[in-house]
Amino acid sequence: GELAVLAATVEDLVHSEAFELLSMAYEAQSLSMHEALEDETQEDLVLTTFVLFYLMPWTQEIRNESSALHKELESAYSDHDWNEARHWAEDLKGAVKYQSRAEHNPSLKTSAYFETYPLMLHLVEQFIDGYGMFQDNECREMKNVLMDLEGWERNDGRVLLSNLYSPYLQDI
């Protein structure tokens, strides 16, 4: 009873966050939520801006400064974690398109699937719902790297700083 209500409340908060961030992404790109997106370029721009706002919340403050937002987007592309999340979002977009096409209409034009705000909202809700699993995979990969660095002389889960920094110090 009470646990189900708590879970539903948390889920509602998360989905309202998706709604708010997507609205901000449309606003930041000077696009209307009430009109269809013109093409896949606009779709990608809205999704990229949404992911930026979600992963780097401080960028929400510059959403009305197009040049600052553009610089932040450009600099984000040099970040490995950003690129991994962006590629995951693109894969998710393809999966949601495929799933919807299979469920509803096999002849649906897939490139226009997220042209309306409600359809884009469905995509970003899927993003938020699945992002924890994506992050979990990244954490497991990092754990495996650290376990490999631990070395045979230790078995306590700690990594010697010399082992951690040795790949970077070899170039000096």
N, C-alpha and C. Protein backbone atom coordinates (compact mmCIF):
# COMPACT_ATOMS: atom_id res chain seq x y z
N GLY A 1 0.77 -1.17 0.00
CA GLY A 1 0.00 0.00 0.00
C GLY A 1 0.83 1.26 0.00
N GLU A 2 1.45 1.58 1.13
CA GLU A 2 2.19 2.84 1.26
C GLU A 2 3.41 2.88 0.36
N LEU A 3 4.07 1.74 0.21
CA LEU A 3 5.25 1.68 -0.66
C LEU A 3 4.88 1.94 -2.12
N ALA A 4 3.74 1.41 -2.53
CA ALA A 4 3.28 1.62 -3.91
C ALA A 4 2.96 3.10 -4.15
N VAL A 5 2.37 3.75 -3.16
CA VAL A 5 2.06 5.18 -3.28
C VAL A 5 3.36 5.98 -3.36
N LEU A 6 4.34 5.63 -2.54
CA LEU A 6 5.64 6.31 -2.57
C LEU A 6 6.31 6.12 -3.93
N ALA A 7 6.30 4.90 -4.45
CA ALA A 7 6.90 4.63 -5.75
C ALA A 7 6.20 5.41 -6.86
N ALA A 8 4.89 5.47 -6.81
CA ALA A 8 4.14 6.22 -7.81
C ALA A 8 4.43 7.71 -7.72
N THR A 9 4.60 8.21 -6.51
CA THR A 9 4.91 9.64 -6.31
C THR A 9 6.29 9.97 -6.87
N VAL A 10 7.27 9.12 -6.59
CA VAL A 10 8.62 9.34 -7.11
C VAL A 10 8.61 9.28 -8.63
N GLU A 11 7.92 8.30 -9.19
CA GLU A 11 7.85 8.18 -10.65
C GLU A 11 7.20 9.42 -11.26
N ASP A 12 6.16 9.93 -10.61
CA ASP A 12 5.49 11.13 -11.10
C ASP A 12 6.44 12.34 -11.06
N LEU A 13 7.25 12.45 -10.01
CA LEU A 13 8.22 13.54 -9.91
C LEU A 13 9.26 13.46 -11.02
N VAL A 14 9.72 12.24 -11.28
CA VAL A 14 10.74 12.04 -12.32
C VAL A 14 10.17 12.41 -13.69
N HIS A 15 8.94 11.99 -13.95
CA HIS A 15 8.34 12.29 -15.25
C HIS A 15 7.99 13.77 -15.39
N SER A 16 7.66 14.42 -14.27
CA SER A 16 7.42 15.87 -14.36
C SER A 16 8.73 16.59 -14.64
N GLU A 17 9.85 16.06 -14.14
CA GLU A 17 11.16 16.62 -14.46
C GLU A 17 11.44 16.49 -15.96
N ALA A 18 11.09 15.34 -16.54
CA ALA A 18 11.27 15.13 -17.98
C ALA A 18 10.47 16.17 -18.75
N PHE A 19 9.24 16.40 -18.34
CA PHE A 19 8.38 17.39 -18.98
C PHE A 19 9.01 18.78 -18.91
N GLU A 20 9.48 19.15 -17.74
CA GLU A 20 10.08 20.47 -17.55
C GLU A 20 11.36 20.64 -18.37
N LEU A 21 12.24 19.64 -18.34
CA LEU A 21 13.50 19.74 -19.08
C LEU A 21 13.27 19.76 -20.59
N LEU A 22 12.31 18.97 -21.06
CA LEU A 22 12.01 18.98 -22.49
C LEU A 22 11.44 20.33 -22.90
N SER A 23 10.58 20.90 -22.08
CA SER A 23 10.04 22.23 -22.36
C SER A 23 11.17 23.25 -22.44
N MET A 24 12.13 23.16 -21.52
CA MET A 24 13.28 24.06 -21.55
C MET A 24 14.11 23.86 -22.81
N ALA A 25 14.26 22.61 -23.24
CA ALA A 25 15.04 22.33 -24.46
C ALA A 25 14.37 22.95 -25.68
N TYR A 26 13.07 22.83 -25.78
CA TYR A 26 12.34 23.48 -26.88
C TYR A 26 12.53 25.00 -26.82
N GLU A 27 12.37 25.55 -25.63
CA GLU A 27 12.51 27.00 -25.45
C GLU A 27 13.92 27.46 -25.81
N ALA A 28 14.93 26.71 -25.37
CA ALA A 28 16.32 27.09 -25.63
C ALA A 28 16.64 27.09 -27.12
N GLN A 29 15.96 26.24 -27.87
CA GLN A 29 16.19 26.18 -29.32
C GLN A 29 15.17 27.00 -30.10
N SER A 30 14.40 27.82 -29.40
CA SER A 30 13.38 28.69 -30.00
C SER A 30 12.39 27.92 -30.86
N LEU A 31 11.97 26.77 -30.35
CA LEU A 31 10.99 25.93 -31.04
C LEU A 31 9.70 25.89 -30.22
N SER A 32 8.60 25.75 -30.91
CA SER A 32 7.30 25.70 -30.25
C SER A 32 6.93 24.26 -29.93
N MET A 33 6.41 24.06 -28.73
CA MET A 33 5.94 22.73 -28.34
C MET A 33 4.61 22.40 -29.03
N HIS A 34 3.98 23.41 -29.59
CA HIS A 34 2.66 23.24 -30.20
C HIS A 34 2.73 23.00 -31.71
N GLU A 35 3.92 23.07 -32.27
CA GLU A 35 4.10 22.83 -33.70
C GLU A 35 5.04 21.66 -33.90
N ALA A 36 4.84 20.94 -34.99
CA ALA A 36 5.70 19.80 -35.30
C ALA A 36 7.10 20.28 -35.64
N LEU A 37 8.09 19.47 -35.27
CA LEU A 37 9.46 19.76 -35.67
C LEU A 37 9.57 19.58 -37.18
N GLU A 38 10.41 20.39 -37.81
CA GLU A 38 10.49 20.37 -39.26
C GLU A 38 11.22 19.17 -39.82
N ASP A 39 12.26 18.73 -39.12
CA ASP A 39 13.07 17.63 -39.66
C ASP A 39 13.85 16.94 -38.54
N GLU A 40 14.62 15.95 -38.93
CA GLU A 40 15.38 15.17 -37.95
C GLU A 40 16.49 16.00 -37.31
N THR A 41 16.95 17.02 -37.98
CA THR A 41 17.97 17.91 -37.40
C THR A 41 17.41 18.61 -36.17
N GLN A 42 16.20 19.12 -36.27
CA GLN A 42 15.58 19.76 -35.10
C GLN A 42 15.32 18.74 -34.01
N GLU A 43 14.90 17.54 -34.39
CA GLU A 43 14.67 16.47 -33.42
C GLU A 43 15.96 16.18 -32.65
N ASP A 44 17.08 16.05 -33.37
CA ASP A 44 18.37 15.78 -32.72
C ASP A 44 18.80 16.94 -31.83
N LEU A 45 18.54 18.15 -32.28
CA LEU A 45 18.91 19.34 -31.50
C LEU A 45 18.13 19.38 -30.18
N VAL A 46 16.84 19.10 -30.23
CA VAL A 46 16.03 19.09 -29.00
C VAL A 46 16.50 17.97 -28.07
N LEU A 47 16.74 16.79 -28.63
CA LEU A 47 17.18 15.66 -27.79
C LEU A 47 18.55 15.95 -27.18
N THR A 48 19.46 16.49 -27.96
CA THR A 48 20.79 16.81 -27.46
C THR A 48 20.71 17.85 -26.34
N THR A 49 19.89 18.86 -26.53
CA THR A 49 19.73 19.90 -25.51
C THR A 49 19.11 19.32 -24.25
N PHE A 50 18.12 18.44 -24.41
CA PHE A 50 17.51 17.79 -23.26
C PHE A 50 18.56 17.00 -22.47
N VAL A 51 19.37 16.20 -23.18
CA VAL A 51 20.40 15.38 -22.52
C VAL A 51 21.40 16.29 -21.82
N LEU A 52 21.76 17.39 -22.45
CA LEU A 52 22.68 18.35 -21.82
C LEU A 52 22.09 18.88 -20.52
N PHE A 53 20.83 19.30 -20.55
CA PHE A 53 20.18 19.82 -19.34
C PHE A 53 20.06 18.75 -18.26
N TYR A 54 19.83 17.52 -18.67
CA TYR A 54 19.66 16.42 -17.70
C TYR A 54 20.99 16.04 -17.05
N LEU A 55 22.04 15.92 -17.87
CA LEU A 55 23.33 15.46 -17.35
C LEU A 55 24.18 16.58 -16.75
N MET A 56 23.98 17.79 -17.23
CA MET A 56 24.76 18.94 -16.76
C MET A 56 23.78 20.04 -16.35
N PRO A 57 23.15 19.88 -15.18
CA PRO A 57 22.06 20.78 -14.77
C PRO A 57 22.44 22.26 -14.75
N TRP A 58 23.69 22.59 -14.52
CA TRP A 58 24.09 23.99 -14.48
C TRP A 58 23.88 24.69 -15.83
N THR A 59 23.78 23.92 -16.91
CA THR A 59 23.56 24.52 -18.23
C THR A 59 22.13 25.04 -18.39
N GLN A 60 21.22 24.62 -17.53
CA GLN A 60 19.84 25.10 -17.61
C GLN A 60 19.78 26.62 -17.39
N GLU A 61 20.73 27.14 -16.62
CA GLU A 61 20.75 28.57 -16.31
C GLU A 61 21.06 29.43 -17.54
N ILE A 62 21.72 28.84 -18.55
CA ILE A 62 22.10 29.62 -19.74
C ILE A 62 21.20 29.30 -20.93
N ARG A 63 20.05 28.71 -20.68
CA ARG A 63 19.19 28.28 -21.78
C ARG A 63 18.69 29.43 -22.66
N ASN A 64 18.64 30.63 -22.12
CA ASN A 64 18.18 31.78 -22.89
C ASN A 64 19.33 32.54 -23.56
N GLU A 65 20.56 32.08 -23.35
CA GLU A 65 21.74 32.71 -23.96
C GLU A 65 22.24 31.77 -25.04
N SER A 66 21.78 31.95 -26.27
CA SER A 66 22.04 30.97 -27.31
C SER A 66 23.53 30.78 -27.58
N SER A 67 24.34 31.84 -27.54
CA SER A 67 25.76 31.66 -27.83
C SER A 67 26.45 30.87 -26.70
N ALA A 68 26.08 31.14 -25.46
CA ALA A 68 26.67 30.40 -24.34
C ALA A 68 26.22 28.94 -24.37
N LEU A 69 24.95 28.71 -24.70
CA LEU A 69 24.44 27.35 -24.79
C LEU A 69 25.13 26.59 -25.92
N HIS A 70 25.32 27.27 -27.04
CA HIS A 70 26.00 26.65 -28.18
C HIS A 70 27.44 26.27 -27.80
N LYS A 71 28.15 27.15 -27.09
CA LYS A 71 29.52 26.84 -26.65
C LYS A 71 29.53 25.65 -25.69
N GLU A 72 28.55 25.60 -24.80
CA GLU A 72 28.46 24.49 -23.85
C GLU A 72 28.22 23.16 -24.57
N LEU A 73 27.35 23.19 -25.59
CA LEU A 73 27.11 21.99 -26.39
C LEU A 73 28.37 21.55 -27.11
N GLU A 74 29.09 22.50 -27.69
CA GLU A 74 30.34 22.18 -28.39
C GLU A 74 31.37 21.57 -27.45
N SER A 75 31.52 22.16 -26.27
CA SER A 75 32.51 21.65 -25.32
C SER A 75 32.10 20.29 -24.76
N ALA A 76 30.81 20.04 -24.66
CA ALA A 76 30.34 18.76 -24.14
C ALA A 76 30.76 17.61 -25.05
N TYR A 77 30.84 17.86 -26.35
CA TYR A 77 31.20 16.80 -27.29
C TYR A 77 32.63 16.30 -27.09
N SER A 78 33.47 17.05 -26.40
CA SER A 78 34.82 16.58 -26.13
C SER A 78 34.89 15.72 -24.87
N ASP A 79 33.79 15.62 -24.14
CA ASP A 79 33.73 14.84 -22.91
C ASP A 79 33.33 13.40 -23.22
N HIS A 80 34.15 12.45 -22.78
CA HIS A 80 33.90 11.03 -23.07
C HIS A 80 32.55 10.57 -22.52
N ASP A 81 32.25 10.91 -21.27
CA ASP A 81 31.00 10.47 -20.66
C ASP A 81 29.80 11.05 -21.39
N TRP A 82 29.92 12.30 -21.81
CA TRP A 82 28.84 12.94 -22.57
C TRP A 82 28.60 12.17 -23.86
N ASN A 83 29.67 11.85 -24.57
CA ASN A 83 29.51 11.14 -25.84
C ASN A 83 28.91 9.76 -25.64
N GLU A 84 29.30 9.09 -24.58
CA GLU A 84 28.71 7.77 -24.29
C GLU A 84 27.21 7.90 -24.04
N ALA A 85 26.81 8.87 -23.25
CA ALA A 85 25.39 9.09 -22.95
C ALA A 85 24.64 9.51 -24.21
N ARG A 86 25.26 10.32 -25.02
CA ARG A 86 24.63 10.79 -26.28
C ARG A 86 24.42 9.63 -27.24
N HIS A 87 25.42 8.76 -27.35
CA HIS A 87 25.27 7.58 -28.22
C HIS A 87 24.19 6.65 -27.68
N TRP A 88 24.13 6.51 -26.36
CA TRP A 88 23.10 5.67 -25.77
C TRP A 88 21.72 6.25 -26.06
N ALA A 89 21.59 7.59 -25.98
CA ALA A 89 20.31 8.24 -26.28
C ALA A 89 19.92 8.01 -27.75
N GLU A 90 20.89 8.07 -28.65
CA GLU A 90 20.61 7.82 -30.07
C GLU A 90 20.16 6.37 -30.28
N ASP A 91 20.83 5.43 -29.61
CA ASP A 91 20.41 4.02 -29.70
C ASP A 91 19.00 3.84 -29.15
N LEU A 92 18.72 4.50 -28.04
CA LEU A 92 17.39 4.42 -27.44
C LEU A 92 16.34 4.98 -28.40
N LYS A 93 16.67 6.08 -29.04
CA LYS A 93 15.75 6.69 -30.01
C LYS A 93 15.41 5.70 -31.12
N GLY A 94 16.44 5.03 -31.63
CA GLY A 94 16.20 4.03 -32.67
C GLY A 94 15.36 2.87 -32.17
N ALA A 95 15.61 2.43 -30.94
CA ALA A 95 14.87 1.31 -30.37
C ALA A 95 13.39 1.68 -30.16
N VAL A 96 13.15 2.89 -29.68
CA VAL A 96 11.77 3.32 -29.45
C VAL A 96 11.04 3.47 -30.78
N LYS A 97 11.73 3.99 -31.78
CA LYS A 97 11.13 4.10 -33.13
C LYS A 97 10.76 2.72 -33.65
N TYR A 98 11.69 1.78 -33.52
CA TYR A 98 11.46 0.43 -34.02
C TYR A 98 10.31 -0.23 -33.28
N GLN A 99 10.29 -0.12 -31.96
CA GLN A 99 9.24 -0.73 -31.14
C GLN A 99 7.88 -0.15 -31.51
N SER A 100 7.79 1.15 -31.63
CA SER A 100 6.52 1.79 -31.96
C SER A 100 6.06 1.40 -33.35
N ARG A 101 6.98 1.33 -34.27
CA ARG A 101 6.64 0.95 -35.64
C ARG A 101 6.09 -0.47 -35.68
N ALA A 102 6.73 -1.36 -34.93
CA ALA A 102 6.29 -2.75 -34.90
C ALA A 102 4.92 -2.89 -34.22
N GLU A 103 4.68 -2.09 -33.17
CA GLU A 103 3.43 -2.19 -32.43
C GLU A 103 2.25 -1.53 -33.14
N HIS A 104 2.50 -0.41 -33.79
CA HIS A 104 1.40 0.39 -34.32
C HIS A 104 1.21 0.32 -35.82
N ASN A 105 2.28 0.55 -36.56
CA ASN A 105 2.12 0.64 -38.00
C ASN A 105 3.46 0.35 -38.67
N PRO A 106 3.63 -0.83 -39.23
CA PRO A 106 4.92 -1.18 -39.85
C PRO A 106 5.32 -0.26 -41.00
N SER A 107 4.36 0.45 -41.59
CA SER A 107 4.71 1.33 -42.70
C SER A 107 4.91 2.78 -42.26
N LEU A 108 4.97 3.02 -40.94
CA LEU A 108 5.17 4.36 -40.41
C LEU A 108 6.53 4.90 -40.82
N LYS A 109 6.57 6.13 -41.26
CA LYS A 109 7.83 6.78 -41.63
C LYS A 109 8.61 7.05 -40.34
N THR A 110 9.70 6.31 -40.13
CA THR A 110 10.40 6.39 -38.85
C THR A 110 11.13 7.70 -38.64
N SER A 111 11.59 8.38 -39.68
CA SER A 111 12.35 9.60 -39.46
C SER A 111 11.49 10.72 -38.89
N ALA A 112 10.18 10.64 -39.01
CA ALA A 112 9.30 11.69 -38.51
C ALA A 112 8.61 11.29 -37.21
N TYR A 113 9.01 10.22 -36.59
CA TYR A 113 8.28 9.71 -35.43
C TYR A 113 8.24 10.69 -34.27
N PHE A 114 9.32 11.39 -33.99
CA PHE A 114 9.36 12.28 -32.83
C PHE A 114 9.12 13.73 -33.21
N GLU A 115 8.33 13.95 -34.23
CA GLU A 115 8.13 15.32 -34.70
C GLU A 115 7.24 16.16 -33.80
N THR A 116 6.39 15.54 -32.98
CA THR A 116 5.51 16.31 -32.10
C THR A 116 5.99 16.24 -30.66
N TYR A 117 5.57 17.22 -29.87
CA TYR A 117 5.99 17.29 -28.47
C TYR A 117 5.59 16.04 -27.67
N PRO A 118 4.35 15.54 -27.78
CA PRO A 118 4.00 14.35 -27.01
C PRO A 118 4.87 13.12 -27.36
N LEU A 119 5.23 12.99 -28.62
CA LEU A 119 6.08 11.86 -29.01
C LEU A 119 7.50 12.05 -28.49
N MET A 120 7.98 13.27 -28.52
CA MET A 120 9.31 13.55 -27.96
C MET A 120 9.30 13.34 -26.45
N LEU A 121 8.21 13.70 -25.80
CA LEU A 121 8.08 13.49 -24.36
C LEU A 121 8.15 12.00 -24.04
N HIS A 122 7.50 11.18 -24.85
CA HIS A 122 7.57 9.73 -24.66
C HIS A 122 9.02 9.26 -24.73
N LEU A 123 9.77 9.79 -25.68
CA LEU A 123 11.18 9.41 -25.83
C LEU A 123 12.00 9.80 -24.60
N VAL A 124 11.84 11.02 -24.12
CA VAL A 124 12.65 11.45 -22.98
C VAL A 124 12.23 10.74 -21.68
N GLU A 125 10.98 10.33 -21.58
CA GLU A 125 10.58 9.52 -20.42
C GLU A 125 11.28 8.17 -20.47
N GLN A 126 11.40 7.59 -21.66
CA GLN A 126 12.15 6.34 -21.82
C GLN A 126 13.62 6.55 -21.46
N PHE A 127 14.16 7.70 -21.84
CA PHE A 127 15.54 8.03 -21.52
C PHE A 127 15.74 8.06 -20.01
N ILE A 128 14.87 8.79 -19.32
CA ILE A 128 15.01 8.92 -17.87
C ILE A 128 14.80 7.57 -17.18
N ASP A 129 13.82 6.79 -17.66
CA ASP A 129 13.57 5.48 -17.05
C ASP A 129 14.75 4.53 -17.23
N GLY A 130 15.47 4.63 -18.33
CA GLY A 130 16.55 3.69 -18.61
C GLY A 130 17.93 4.18 -18.27
N TYR A 131 18.08 5.46 -17.92
CA TYR A 131 19.41 6.01 -17.71
C TYR A 131 20.13 5.36 -16.53
N GLY A 132 19.40 4.97 -15.50
CA GLY A 132 20.02 4.30 -14.35
C GLY A 132 20.72 3.01 -14.75
N MET A 133 20.10 2.25 -15.64
CA MET A 133 20.73 1.01 -16.10
C MET A 133 21.98 1.32 -16.92
N PHE A 134 21.91 2.38 -17.73
CA PHE A 134 23.08 2.79 -18.51
C PHE A 134 24.22 3.17 -17.57
N GLN A 135 23.92 3.96 -16.55
CA GLN A 135 24.95 4.37 -15.59
C GLN A 135 25.49 3.16 -14.83
N ASP A 136 24.63 2.21 -14.50
CA ASP A 136 25.08 1.02 -13.80
C ASP A 136 26.11 0.27 -14.63
N ASN A 137 25.89 0.17 -15.93
CA ASN A 137 26.87 -0.48 -16.80
C ASN A 137 28.20 0.25 -16.78
N GLU A 138 28.15 1.58 -16.81
CA GLU A 138 29.39 2.35 -16.76
C GLU A 138 30.11 2.14 -15.43
N CYS A 139 29.36 2.08 -14.34
CA CYS A 139 29.97 1.86 -13.02
C CYS A 139 30.63 0.48 -12.96
N ARG A 140 29.98 -0.52 -13.53
CA ARG A 140 30.55 -1.86 -13.54
C ARG A 140 31.84 -1.90 -14.36
N GLU A 141 31.86 -1.19 -15.49
CA GLU A 141 33.08 -1.13 -16.30
C GLU A 141 34.21 -0.47 -15.52
N MET A 142 33.89 0.63 -14.82
CA MET A 142 34.91 1.32 -14.03
C MET A 142 35.40 0.43 -12.89
N LYS A 143 34.50 -0.30 -12.28
CA LYS A 143 34.88 -1.22 -11.20
C LYS A 143 35.84 -2.27 -11.73
N ASN A 144 35.56 -2.82 -12.91
CA ASN A 144 36.45 -3.83 -13.49
C ASN A 144 37.82 -3.26 -13.79
N VAL A 145 37.88 -2.03 -14.27
CA VAL A 145 39.18 -1.39 -14.53
C VAL A 145 39.94 -1.24 -13.22
N LEU A 146 39.26 -0.77 -12.18
CA LEU A 146 39.92 -0.60 -10.89
C LEU A 146 40.34 -1.93 -10.28
N MET A 147 39.54 -2.97 -10.47
CA MET A 147 39.91 -4.29 -9.97
C MET A 147 41.18 -4.80 -10.68
N ASP A 148 41.28 -4.51 -11.98
CA ASP A 148 42.48 -4.90 -12.71
C ASP A 148 43.70 -4.13 -12.22
N LEU A 149 43.51 -2.88 -11.80
CA LEU A 149 44.61 -2.07 -11.29
C LEU A 149 45.01 -2.45 -9.87
N GLU A 150 44.12 -3.13 -9.17
CA GLU A 150 44.37 -3.47 -7.78
C GLU A 150 45.67 -4.26 -7.63
N GLY A 151 45.92 -5.13 -8.56
CA GLY A 151 47.16 -5.90 -8.51
C GLY A 151 47.03 -7.13 -7.64
N TRP A 152 47.93 -8.03 -7.85
CA TRP A 152 47.90 -9.31 -7.13
C TRP A 152 48.34 -9.17 -5.68
N GLU A 153 49.11 -8.10 -5.36
CA GLU A 153 49.62 -7.95 -4.00
C GLU A 153 48.57 -7.46 -3.01
N ARG A 154 47.43 -7.01 -3.51
CA ARG A 154 46.37 -6.50 -2.63
C ARG A 154 45.09 -7.28 -2.89
N ASN A 155 44.26 -7.36 -1.89
CA ASN A 155 42.97 -8.02 -2.04
C ASN A 155 41.92 -7.32 -1.17
N ASP A 156 42.08 -6.02 -1.00
CA ASP A 156 41.19 -5.29 -0.11
C ASP A 156 40.34 -4.24 -0.84
N GLY A 157 40.39 -4.22 -2.17
CA GLY A 157 39.58 -3.28 -2.93
C GLY A 157 40.20 -1.91 -3.09
N ARG A 158 41.43 -1.76 -2.62
CA ARG A 158 42.12 -0.47 -2.74
C ARG A 158 43.14 -0.54 -3.87
N VAL A 159 43.31 0.60 -4.53
CA VAL A 159 44.26 0.69 -5.63
C VAL A 159 45.38 1.63 -5.22
N LEU A 160 46.61 1.18 -5.37
CA LEU A 160 47.75 2.04 -5.08
C LEU A 160 47.75 3.22 -6.06
N LEU A 161 48.06 4.40 -5.55
CA LEU A 161 48.11 5.57 -6.43
C LEU A 161 49.12 5.37 -7.55
N SER A 162 50.22 4.69 -7.26
CA SER A 162 51.22 4.46 -8.30
C SER A 162 50.63 3.61 -9.44
N ASN A 163 49.77 2.65 -9.11
CA ASN A 163 49.10 1.86 -10.15
C ASN A 163 48.08 2.70 -10.92
N LEU A 164 47.38 3.55 -10.20
CA LEU A 164 46.34 4.38 -10.82
C LEU A 164 46.95 5.39 -11.80
N TYR A 165 48.05 6.03 -11.39
CA TYR A 165 48.64 7.08 -12.21
C TYR A 165 49.71 6.60 -13.18
N SER A 166 50.17 5.36 -13.06
CA SER A 166 51.29 4.89 -13.89
C SER A 166 51.05 5.05 -15.40
N PRO A 167 49.86 4.79 -15.94
CA PRO A 167 49.71 4.99 -17.39
C PRO A 167 49.92 6.45 -17.82
N TYR A 168 49.62 7.39 -16.94
CA TYR A 168 49.75 8.82 -17.27
C TYR A 168 51.14 9.33 -17.03
N LEU A 169 51.87 8.70 -16.12
CA LEU A 169 53.23 9.15 -15.80
C LEU A 169 54.26 8.62 -16.78
N GLN A 170 53.92 7.61 -17.55
CA GLN A 170 54.87 7.04 -18.50
C GLN A 170 55.23 8.03 -19.61
N ASP A 171 54.34 8.96 -19.89
CA ASP A 171 54.58 9.93 -20.96
C ASP A 171 55.49 11.08 -20.51
N ILE A 172 55.74 11.19 -19.21
CA ILE A 172 56.53 12.32 -18.69
C ILE A 172 58.00 12.04 -18.82
